[in-house]
Coordinates of C-alpha atoms in Angstrom, one line a residue:
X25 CA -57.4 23.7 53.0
X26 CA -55.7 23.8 56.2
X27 CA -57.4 26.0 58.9
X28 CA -54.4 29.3 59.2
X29 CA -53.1 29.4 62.3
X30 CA -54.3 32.1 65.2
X31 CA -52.2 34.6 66.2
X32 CA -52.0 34.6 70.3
X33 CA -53.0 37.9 71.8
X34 CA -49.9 39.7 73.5
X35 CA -50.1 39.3 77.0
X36 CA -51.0 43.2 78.6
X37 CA -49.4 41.8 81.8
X38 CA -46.2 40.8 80.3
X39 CA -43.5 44.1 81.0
X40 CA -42.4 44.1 77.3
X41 CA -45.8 45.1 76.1
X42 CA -46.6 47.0 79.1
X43 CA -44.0 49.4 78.5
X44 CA -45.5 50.7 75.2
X45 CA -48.5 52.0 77.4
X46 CA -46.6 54.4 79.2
X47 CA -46.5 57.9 78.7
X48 CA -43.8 59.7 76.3
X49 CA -43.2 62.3 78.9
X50 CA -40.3 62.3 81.9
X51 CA -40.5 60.5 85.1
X52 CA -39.6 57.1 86.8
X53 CA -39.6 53.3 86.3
X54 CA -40.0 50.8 88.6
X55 CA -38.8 47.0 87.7
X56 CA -40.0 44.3 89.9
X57 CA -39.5 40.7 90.1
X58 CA -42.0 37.7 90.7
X59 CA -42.7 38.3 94.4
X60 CA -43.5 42.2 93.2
X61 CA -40.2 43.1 94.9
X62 CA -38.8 46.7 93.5
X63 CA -35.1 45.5 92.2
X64 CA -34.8 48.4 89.5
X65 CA -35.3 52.0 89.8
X66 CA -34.3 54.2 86.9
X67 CA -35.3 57.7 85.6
X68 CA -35.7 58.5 82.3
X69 CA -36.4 61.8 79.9
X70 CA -38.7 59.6 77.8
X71 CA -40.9 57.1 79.8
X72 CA -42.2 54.5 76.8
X73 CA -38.6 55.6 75.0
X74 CA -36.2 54.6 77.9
X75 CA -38.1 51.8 80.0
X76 CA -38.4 50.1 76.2
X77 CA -35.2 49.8 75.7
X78 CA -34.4 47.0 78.5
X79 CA -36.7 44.4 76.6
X80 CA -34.7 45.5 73.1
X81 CA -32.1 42.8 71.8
X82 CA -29.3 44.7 72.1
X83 CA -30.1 44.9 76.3
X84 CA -29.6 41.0 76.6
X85 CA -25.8 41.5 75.4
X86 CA -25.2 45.0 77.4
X87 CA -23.2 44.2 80.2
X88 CA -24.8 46.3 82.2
X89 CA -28.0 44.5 82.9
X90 CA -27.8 41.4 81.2
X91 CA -27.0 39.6 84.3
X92 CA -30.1 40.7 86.0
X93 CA -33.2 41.3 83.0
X94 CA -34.2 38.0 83.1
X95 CA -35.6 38.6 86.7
X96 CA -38.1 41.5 85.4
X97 CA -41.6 40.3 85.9
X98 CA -43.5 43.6 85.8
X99 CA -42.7 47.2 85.4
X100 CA -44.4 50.5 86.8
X101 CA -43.7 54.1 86.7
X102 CA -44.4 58.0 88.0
X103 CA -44.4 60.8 85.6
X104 CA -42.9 64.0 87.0
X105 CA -43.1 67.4 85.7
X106 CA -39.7 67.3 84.4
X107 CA -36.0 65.4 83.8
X108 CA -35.0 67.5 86.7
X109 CA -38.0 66.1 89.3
X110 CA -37.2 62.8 87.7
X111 CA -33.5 62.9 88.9
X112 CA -34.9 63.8 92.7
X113 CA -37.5 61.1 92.6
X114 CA -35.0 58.5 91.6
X115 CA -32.8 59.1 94.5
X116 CA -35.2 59.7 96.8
X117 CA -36.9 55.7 95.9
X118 CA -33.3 54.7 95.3
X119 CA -33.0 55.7 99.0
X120 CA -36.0 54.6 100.6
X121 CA -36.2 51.0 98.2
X122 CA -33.1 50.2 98.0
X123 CA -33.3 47.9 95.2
X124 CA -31.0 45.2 94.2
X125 CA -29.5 45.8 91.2
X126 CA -28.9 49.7 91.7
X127 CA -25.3 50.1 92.6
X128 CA -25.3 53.6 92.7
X129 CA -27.0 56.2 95.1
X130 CA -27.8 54.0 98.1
X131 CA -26.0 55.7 101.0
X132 CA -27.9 57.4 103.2
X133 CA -25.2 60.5 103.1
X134 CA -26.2 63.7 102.8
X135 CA -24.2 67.1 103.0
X136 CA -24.7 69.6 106.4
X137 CA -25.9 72.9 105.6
X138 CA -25.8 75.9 108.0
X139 CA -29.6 77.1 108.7
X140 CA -31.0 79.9 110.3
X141 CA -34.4 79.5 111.1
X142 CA -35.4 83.2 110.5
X143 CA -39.2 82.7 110.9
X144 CA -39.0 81.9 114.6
X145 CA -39.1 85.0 116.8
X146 CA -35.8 84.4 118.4
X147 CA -34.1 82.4 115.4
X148 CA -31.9 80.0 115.8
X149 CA -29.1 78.6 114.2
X150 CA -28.2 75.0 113.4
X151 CA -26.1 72.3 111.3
X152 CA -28.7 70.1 109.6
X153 CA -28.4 67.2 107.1
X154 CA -32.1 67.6 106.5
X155 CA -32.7 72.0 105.5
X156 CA -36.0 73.0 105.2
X157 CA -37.4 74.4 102.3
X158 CA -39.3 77.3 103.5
X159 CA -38.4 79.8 106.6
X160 CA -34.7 79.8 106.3
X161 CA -31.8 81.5 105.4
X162 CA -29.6 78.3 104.0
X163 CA -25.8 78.0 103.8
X164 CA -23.9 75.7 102.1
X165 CA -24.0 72.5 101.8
X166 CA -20.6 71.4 103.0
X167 CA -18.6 68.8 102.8
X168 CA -16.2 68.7 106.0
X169 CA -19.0 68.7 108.9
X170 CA -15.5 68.6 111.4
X171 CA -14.3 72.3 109.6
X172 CA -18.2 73.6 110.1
X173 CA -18.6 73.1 113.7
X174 CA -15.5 74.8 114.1
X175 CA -16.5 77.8 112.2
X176 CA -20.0 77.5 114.3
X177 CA -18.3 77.5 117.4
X178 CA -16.2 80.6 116.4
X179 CA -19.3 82.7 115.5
X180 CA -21.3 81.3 118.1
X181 CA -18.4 82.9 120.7
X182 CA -18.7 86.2 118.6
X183 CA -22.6 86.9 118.2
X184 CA -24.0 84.9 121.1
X185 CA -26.6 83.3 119.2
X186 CA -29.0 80.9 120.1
X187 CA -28.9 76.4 119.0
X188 CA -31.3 75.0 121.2
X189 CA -34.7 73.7 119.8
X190 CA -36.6 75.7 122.3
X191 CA -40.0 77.4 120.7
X192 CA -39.7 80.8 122.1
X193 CA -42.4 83.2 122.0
X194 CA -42.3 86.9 124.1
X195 CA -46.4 86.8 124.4
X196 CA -45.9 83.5 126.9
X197 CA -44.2 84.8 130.5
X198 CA -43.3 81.3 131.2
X199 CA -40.1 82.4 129.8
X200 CA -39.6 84.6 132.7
X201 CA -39.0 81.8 135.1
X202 CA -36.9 79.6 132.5
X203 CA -33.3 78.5 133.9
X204 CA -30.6 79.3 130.8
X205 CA -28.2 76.9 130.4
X206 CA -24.6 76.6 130.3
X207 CA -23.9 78.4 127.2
X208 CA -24.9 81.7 128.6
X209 CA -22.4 81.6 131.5
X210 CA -19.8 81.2 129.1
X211 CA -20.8 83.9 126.8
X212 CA -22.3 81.6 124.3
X213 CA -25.5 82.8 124.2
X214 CA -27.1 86.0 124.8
X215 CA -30.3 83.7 126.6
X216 CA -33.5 84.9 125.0
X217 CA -35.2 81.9 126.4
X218 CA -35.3 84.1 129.6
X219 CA -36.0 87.0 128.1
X220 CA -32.2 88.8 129.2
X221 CA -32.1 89.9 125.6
X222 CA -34.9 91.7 123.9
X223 CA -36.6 90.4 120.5
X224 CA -34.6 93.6 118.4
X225 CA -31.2 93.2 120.1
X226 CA -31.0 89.2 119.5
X227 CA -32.5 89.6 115.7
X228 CA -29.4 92.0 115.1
X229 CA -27.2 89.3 116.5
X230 CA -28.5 87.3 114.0
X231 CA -28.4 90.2 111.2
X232 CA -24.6 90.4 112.3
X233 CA -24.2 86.3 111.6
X234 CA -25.7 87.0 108.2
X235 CA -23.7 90.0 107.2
X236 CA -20.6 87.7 107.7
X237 CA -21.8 84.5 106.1
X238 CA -22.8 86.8 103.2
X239 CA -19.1 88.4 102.8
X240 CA -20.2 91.6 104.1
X241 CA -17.5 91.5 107.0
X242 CA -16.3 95.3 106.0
X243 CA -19.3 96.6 105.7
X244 CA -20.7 95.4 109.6
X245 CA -17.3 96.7 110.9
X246 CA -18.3 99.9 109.8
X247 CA -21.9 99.7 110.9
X248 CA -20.5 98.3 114.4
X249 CA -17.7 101.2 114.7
X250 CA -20.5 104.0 114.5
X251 CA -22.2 101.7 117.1
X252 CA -19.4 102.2 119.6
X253 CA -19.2 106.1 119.1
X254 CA -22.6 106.5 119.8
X255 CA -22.4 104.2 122.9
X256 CA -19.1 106.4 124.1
X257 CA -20.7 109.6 123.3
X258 CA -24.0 108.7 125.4
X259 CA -21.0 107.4 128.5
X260 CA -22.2 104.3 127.6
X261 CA -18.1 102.7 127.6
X262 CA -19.6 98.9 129.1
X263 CA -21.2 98.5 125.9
X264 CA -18.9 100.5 123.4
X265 CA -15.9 98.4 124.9
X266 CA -17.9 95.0 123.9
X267 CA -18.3 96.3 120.7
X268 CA -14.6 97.0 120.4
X269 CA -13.7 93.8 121.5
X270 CA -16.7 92.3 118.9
X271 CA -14.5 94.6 116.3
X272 CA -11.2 93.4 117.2
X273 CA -12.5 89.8 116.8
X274 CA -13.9 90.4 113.8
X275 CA -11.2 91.8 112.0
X276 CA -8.5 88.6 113.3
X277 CA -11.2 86.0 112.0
X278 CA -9.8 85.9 108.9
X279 CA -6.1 85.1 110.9
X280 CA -7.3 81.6 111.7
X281 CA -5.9 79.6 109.0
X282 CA -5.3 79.4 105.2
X283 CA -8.2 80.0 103.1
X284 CA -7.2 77.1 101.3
X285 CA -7.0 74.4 103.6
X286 CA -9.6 75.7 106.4
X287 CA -12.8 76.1 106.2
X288 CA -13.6 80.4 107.3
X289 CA -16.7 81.9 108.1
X290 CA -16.9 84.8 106.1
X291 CA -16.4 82.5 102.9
X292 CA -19.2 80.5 102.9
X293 CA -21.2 80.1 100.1
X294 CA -24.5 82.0 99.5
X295 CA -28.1 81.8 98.5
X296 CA -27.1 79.5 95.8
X297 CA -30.9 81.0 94.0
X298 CA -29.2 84.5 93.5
X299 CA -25.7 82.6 91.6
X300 CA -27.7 80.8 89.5
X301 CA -29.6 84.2 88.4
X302 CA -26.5 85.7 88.3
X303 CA -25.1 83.3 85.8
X304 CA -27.6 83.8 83.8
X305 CA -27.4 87.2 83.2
X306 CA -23.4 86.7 82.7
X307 CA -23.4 84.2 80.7
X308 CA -26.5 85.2 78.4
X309 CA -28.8 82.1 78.8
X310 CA -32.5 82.3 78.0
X311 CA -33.4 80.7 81.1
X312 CA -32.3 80.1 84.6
X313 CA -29.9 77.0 84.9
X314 CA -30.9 74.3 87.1
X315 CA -28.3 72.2 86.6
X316 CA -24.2 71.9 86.8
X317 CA -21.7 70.0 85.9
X318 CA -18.3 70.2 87.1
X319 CA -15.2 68.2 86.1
X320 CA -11.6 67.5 87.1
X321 CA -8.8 65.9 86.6
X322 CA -6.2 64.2 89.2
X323 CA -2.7 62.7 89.2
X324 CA 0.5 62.6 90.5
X325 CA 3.3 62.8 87.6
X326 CA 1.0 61.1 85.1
X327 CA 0.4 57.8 87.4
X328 CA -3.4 57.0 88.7
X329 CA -5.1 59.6 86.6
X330 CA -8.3 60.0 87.1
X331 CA -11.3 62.1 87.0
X332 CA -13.8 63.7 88.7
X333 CA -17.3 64.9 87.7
X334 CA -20.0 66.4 90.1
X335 CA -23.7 67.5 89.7
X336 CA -25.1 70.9 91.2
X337 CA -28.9 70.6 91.1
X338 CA -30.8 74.5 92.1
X339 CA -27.3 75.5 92.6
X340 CA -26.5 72.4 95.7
X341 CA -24.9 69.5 95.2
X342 CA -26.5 66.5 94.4
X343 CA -24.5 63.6 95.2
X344 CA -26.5 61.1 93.6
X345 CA -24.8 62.6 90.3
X346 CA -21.5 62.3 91.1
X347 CA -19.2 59.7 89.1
X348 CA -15.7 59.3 89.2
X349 CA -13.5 57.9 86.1
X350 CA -9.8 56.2 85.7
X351 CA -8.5 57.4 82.3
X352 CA -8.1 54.3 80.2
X353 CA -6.6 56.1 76.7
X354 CA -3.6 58.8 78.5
X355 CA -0.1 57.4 79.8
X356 CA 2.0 60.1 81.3
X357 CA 1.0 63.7 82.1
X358 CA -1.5 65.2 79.7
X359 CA -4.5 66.7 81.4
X360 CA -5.8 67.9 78.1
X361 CA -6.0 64.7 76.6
X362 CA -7.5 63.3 80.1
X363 CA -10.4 66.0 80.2
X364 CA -11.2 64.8 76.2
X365 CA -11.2 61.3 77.1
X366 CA -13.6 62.1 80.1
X367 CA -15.5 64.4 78.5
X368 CA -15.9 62.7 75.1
X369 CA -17.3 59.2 77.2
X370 CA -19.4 61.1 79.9
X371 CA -21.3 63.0 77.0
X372 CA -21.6 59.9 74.1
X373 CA -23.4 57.5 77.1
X374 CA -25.6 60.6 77.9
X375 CA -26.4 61.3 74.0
X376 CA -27.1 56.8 73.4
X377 CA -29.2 56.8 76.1
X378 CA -31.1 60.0 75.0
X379 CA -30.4 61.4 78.8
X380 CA -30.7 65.2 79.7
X381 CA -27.5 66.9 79.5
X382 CA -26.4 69.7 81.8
X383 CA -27.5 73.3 81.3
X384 CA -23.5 74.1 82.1
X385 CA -20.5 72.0 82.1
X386 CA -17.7 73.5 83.8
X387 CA -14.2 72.4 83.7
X388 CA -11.5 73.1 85.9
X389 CA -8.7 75.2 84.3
X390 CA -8.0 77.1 81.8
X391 CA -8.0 77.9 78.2
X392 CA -6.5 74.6 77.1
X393 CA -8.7 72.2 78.9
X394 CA -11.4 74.3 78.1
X395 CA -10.3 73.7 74.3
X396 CA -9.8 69.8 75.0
X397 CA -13.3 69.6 75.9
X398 CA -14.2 71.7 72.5
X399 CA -12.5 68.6 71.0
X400 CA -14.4 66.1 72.5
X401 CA -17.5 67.4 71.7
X402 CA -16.8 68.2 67.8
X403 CA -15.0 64.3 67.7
X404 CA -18.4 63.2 68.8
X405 CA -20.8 65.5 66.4
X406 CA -22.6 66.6 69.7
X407 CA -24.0 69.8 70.4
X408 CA -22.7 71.0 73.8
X409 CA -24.2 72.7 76.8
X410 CA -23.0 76.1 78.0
X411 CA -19.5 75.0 78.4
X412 CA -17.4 77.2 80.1
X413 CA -13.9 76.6 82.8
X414 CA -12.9 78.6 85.6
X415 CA -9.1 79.2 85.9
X416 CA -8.0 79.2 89.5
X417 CA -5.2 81.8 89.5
X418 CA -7.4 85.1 88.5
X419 CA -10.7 82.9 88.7
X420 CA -11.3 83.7 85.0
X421 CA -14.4 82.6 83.1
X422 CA -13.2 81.2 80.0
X423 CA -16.1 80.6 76.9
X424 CA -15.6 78.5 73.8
X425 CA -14.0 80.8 70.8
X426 CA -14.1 84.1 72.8
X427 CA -10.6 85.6 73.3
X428 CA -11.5 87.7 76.1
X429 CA -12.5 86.1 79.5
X430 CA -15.0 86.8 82.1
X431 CA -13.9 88.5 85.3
X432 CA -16.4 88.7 88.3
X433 CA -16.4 90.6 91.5
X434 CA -15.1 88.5 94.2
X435 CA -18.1 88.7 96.6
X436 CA -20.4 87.9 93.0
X437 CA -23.0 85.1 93.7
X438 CA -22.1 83.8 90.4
X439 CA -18.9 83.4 90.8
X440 CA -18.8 81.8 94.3
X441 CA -21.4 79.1 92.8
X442 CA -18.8 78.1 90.1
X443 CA -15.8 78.5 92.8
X444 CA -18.0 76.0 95.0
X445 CA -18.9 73.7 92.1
X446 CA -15.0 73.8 90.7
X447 CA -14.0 73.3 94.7
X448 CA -16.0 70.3 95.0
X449 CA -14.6 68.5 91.8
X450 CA -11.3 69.2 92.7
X451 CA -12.1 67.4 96.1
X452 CA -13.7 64.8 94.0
X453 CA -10.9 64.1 91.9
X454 CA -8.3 64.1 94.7
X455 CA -10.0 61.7 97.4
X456 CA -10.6 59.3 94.1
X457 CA -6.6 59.6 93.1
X458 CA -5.1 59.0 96.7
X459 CA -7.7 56.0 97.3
X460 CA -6.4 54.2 94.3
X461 CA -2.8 55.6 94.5
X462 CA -3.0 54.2 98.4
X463 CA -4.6 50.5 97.0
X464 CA -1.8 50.5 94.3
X465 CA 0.8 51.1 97.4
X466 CA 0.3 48.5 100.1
X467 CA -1.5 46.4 97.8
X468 CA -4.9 46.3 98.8

């Protein structure tokens, strides 16, 4: 009787059988070729789940990676606590590794935010790529860093405040003998690095900044109008005619342009925390969202549609999420069909690949491309997220089979989150459409 042959003991090494080791939980993976090179990163909601599926047969005909699979030699990973850290971690090593066959999230981009330092003694106030976590008042993020310095430099002239990097502290009388510079001879800067403005005084500059980046404008003319009366009553007029000018100023800053086109101080976005809590109360979820989708839809009498789609992660964008689509299935003009084709192949890749969907798609418009989306969803059996579109004429709130729509207070942090995150997909959309529109024209 011949001997029965012996079965060869799967190599632990080999990534195919290392995979089923890892952890069933979120996080990131790590493919690397033979010279241990990182060529790969991905993130995924289910470690073993998602990482398995490259060594699967359908991956060697997916068009996606069959090209590049047969360089895998071994594979690695790093849990996370959830999808959401997963989706930071990925962009971050995306960033940092730069690995070969990741096309997407390689620039080293990021939006400006306005940040006010508000833990320093004398804050100060800056444009930064890179905002801190802890300490600040944060703004933004932006997307036109040439439209924010020109807002900065119109509140800087109004309330004086201080950009340097200096660490200024009253309890060191070094400061005494410090030389301002320029910006306080031309009224730029009310120079608390020498101690010509008191601690109080410049933090109320500062509280003045705020009120206006918070779209409290009304509400500090007020304050700064009993100001003035005080200052005439007590024969102070030197003071109570700067804060008449300071008033007068105020109340032409919204004079500078169209709210549309230019970027004005007193509309900046706010804490983006207190809109995210805000939705949730106004739109009834159980829990905070964390994350946001926002779509769009561009074209110019039915020719280069396309569309738009962009992520808010803790209420900022996260650029790493953006995509951009051409409609394949739509000729002519017919955003509703558009927004279901978008819609219907954004959410059946997240379902087949078992990603996490947004806790709130919004779509830009109203009640009919609100609907189309409804569509897409029910054509692919799907449950949807909270899935709501903001109408730009009344900015109305529009939910899935409720007659009645939402209306918010103008200044509500809610509101100005989904204005922002509609905003931003309507940019999306439109530098996508003139690019190709432009390619299509002189034949690029």
């Amino acid at each position: 009787m011949a001997d029965e042959p012996v079965p060869v003991a799967a190599d632990p090494n080999d990534p195919s059988v290392k995979v089923r080791t890892f952890p069933s939980g979120p996080g990131v993976y790590l493919m690397k070729d033979a010279g241990g090179n990182v060529i790969y990163v991905g993130k995924a909601k289910s470690l073993r789940s998602r990482a398995g599926s490259y060594f699967s047969k359908e991956a060697a005909s997916d068009p996606r990676i069959r090209d590049w699979i047969g360089f895998i030699r071994d594979i690695d990973f790093i849990e996370t606590a959830d999808p959401i850290a997963a989706m930071f971690t990925e962009a971050r090593m995306i960033k940092d590794l730069r690995p070969k066959f990741n096309k997407d999230l390689k620039d080293d981009k990021t939006f400006p935010y306005l940040q006010i330092r508000t833990r320093e003694e004398f804050p100060r106030v800056e444009i930064t790529r890179k905002p801190k976590q802890k300490g600040v008042r944060l703004y933004g993020p932006f997307t036109n860093t040439r439209q924010l310095r020109m807002a900065m430099d119109v509140l800087q002239r109004l309330f004086q405040f201080r950009t340097c990097k200096l660490d200024i502290k009253s309890s060191e009388t070094k400061w005494k003998w410090f030389r301002p510079c320029l910006l306080h001879s031309i009224r730029r800067c009310t120079a608390p690095c020498n101690f010509r403005v008191t601690r109080d005084e410049y933090r109320m500059q500062v509280k003045k900044l705020v009120f206006i980046l918070e779209g409290k404008k009304d509400k500090l003319i007020r304050r700064m109008e009993r100001e003035m009366v005080v200052a005439s009553e007590a024969l102070n007029f030197e003071k109570a005619k700067r804060i008449r000018d300071e008033v007068g100023a105020l109340r032409n800053l919204d004079l500078r342009g169209d709210a549309k086109t230019d970027l004005q101080p007193e509309v900046f976005p706010i804490d983006p925390k207190k809109g995210l809590h805000g939705l949730r109360k106004v739109l009834g979820l159980a829990k905070t969202p964390r994350t946001i989708e926002g779509m769009d839809i561009a074209h110019i009498q039915g020719q280069d549609t396309v569309a738009s789609l962009v992520t808010f992660l803790d209420g900022l964008p996260f650029k790493p999420g953006y995509r951009r689509f051409k409609i394949k299935s739509v000729e002519g003009v017919d955003d509703f069909a558009s927004m279901r084709e978008v819609v219907t192949r954004r959410f059946r890749r997240l379902n087949e690949e078992d990603e996490v969907f947004p806790d709130i798609l919004l779509i830009d418009g109203g009640k009919g491309q609100l609907n189309a989306a409804v569509d897409a969803f029910k054509s692919l059996g799907i449950e949807p997220p909270c899935l709501i579109s903001l109408a730009k004429q009344e900015e109305e709130i529009f939910r899935p089979g409720e007659s009645e729509s939402i209306k918010l207070s103008r200044h509500s942090a809610a509101l100005r989150l989904l204005q922002y995150v509609r905003d931003e997909s309507h940019r999306f959309a439109q530098h996508y459409h003139h690019m190709l529109r432009r390619k299509r024209m002189t034949g690029e």
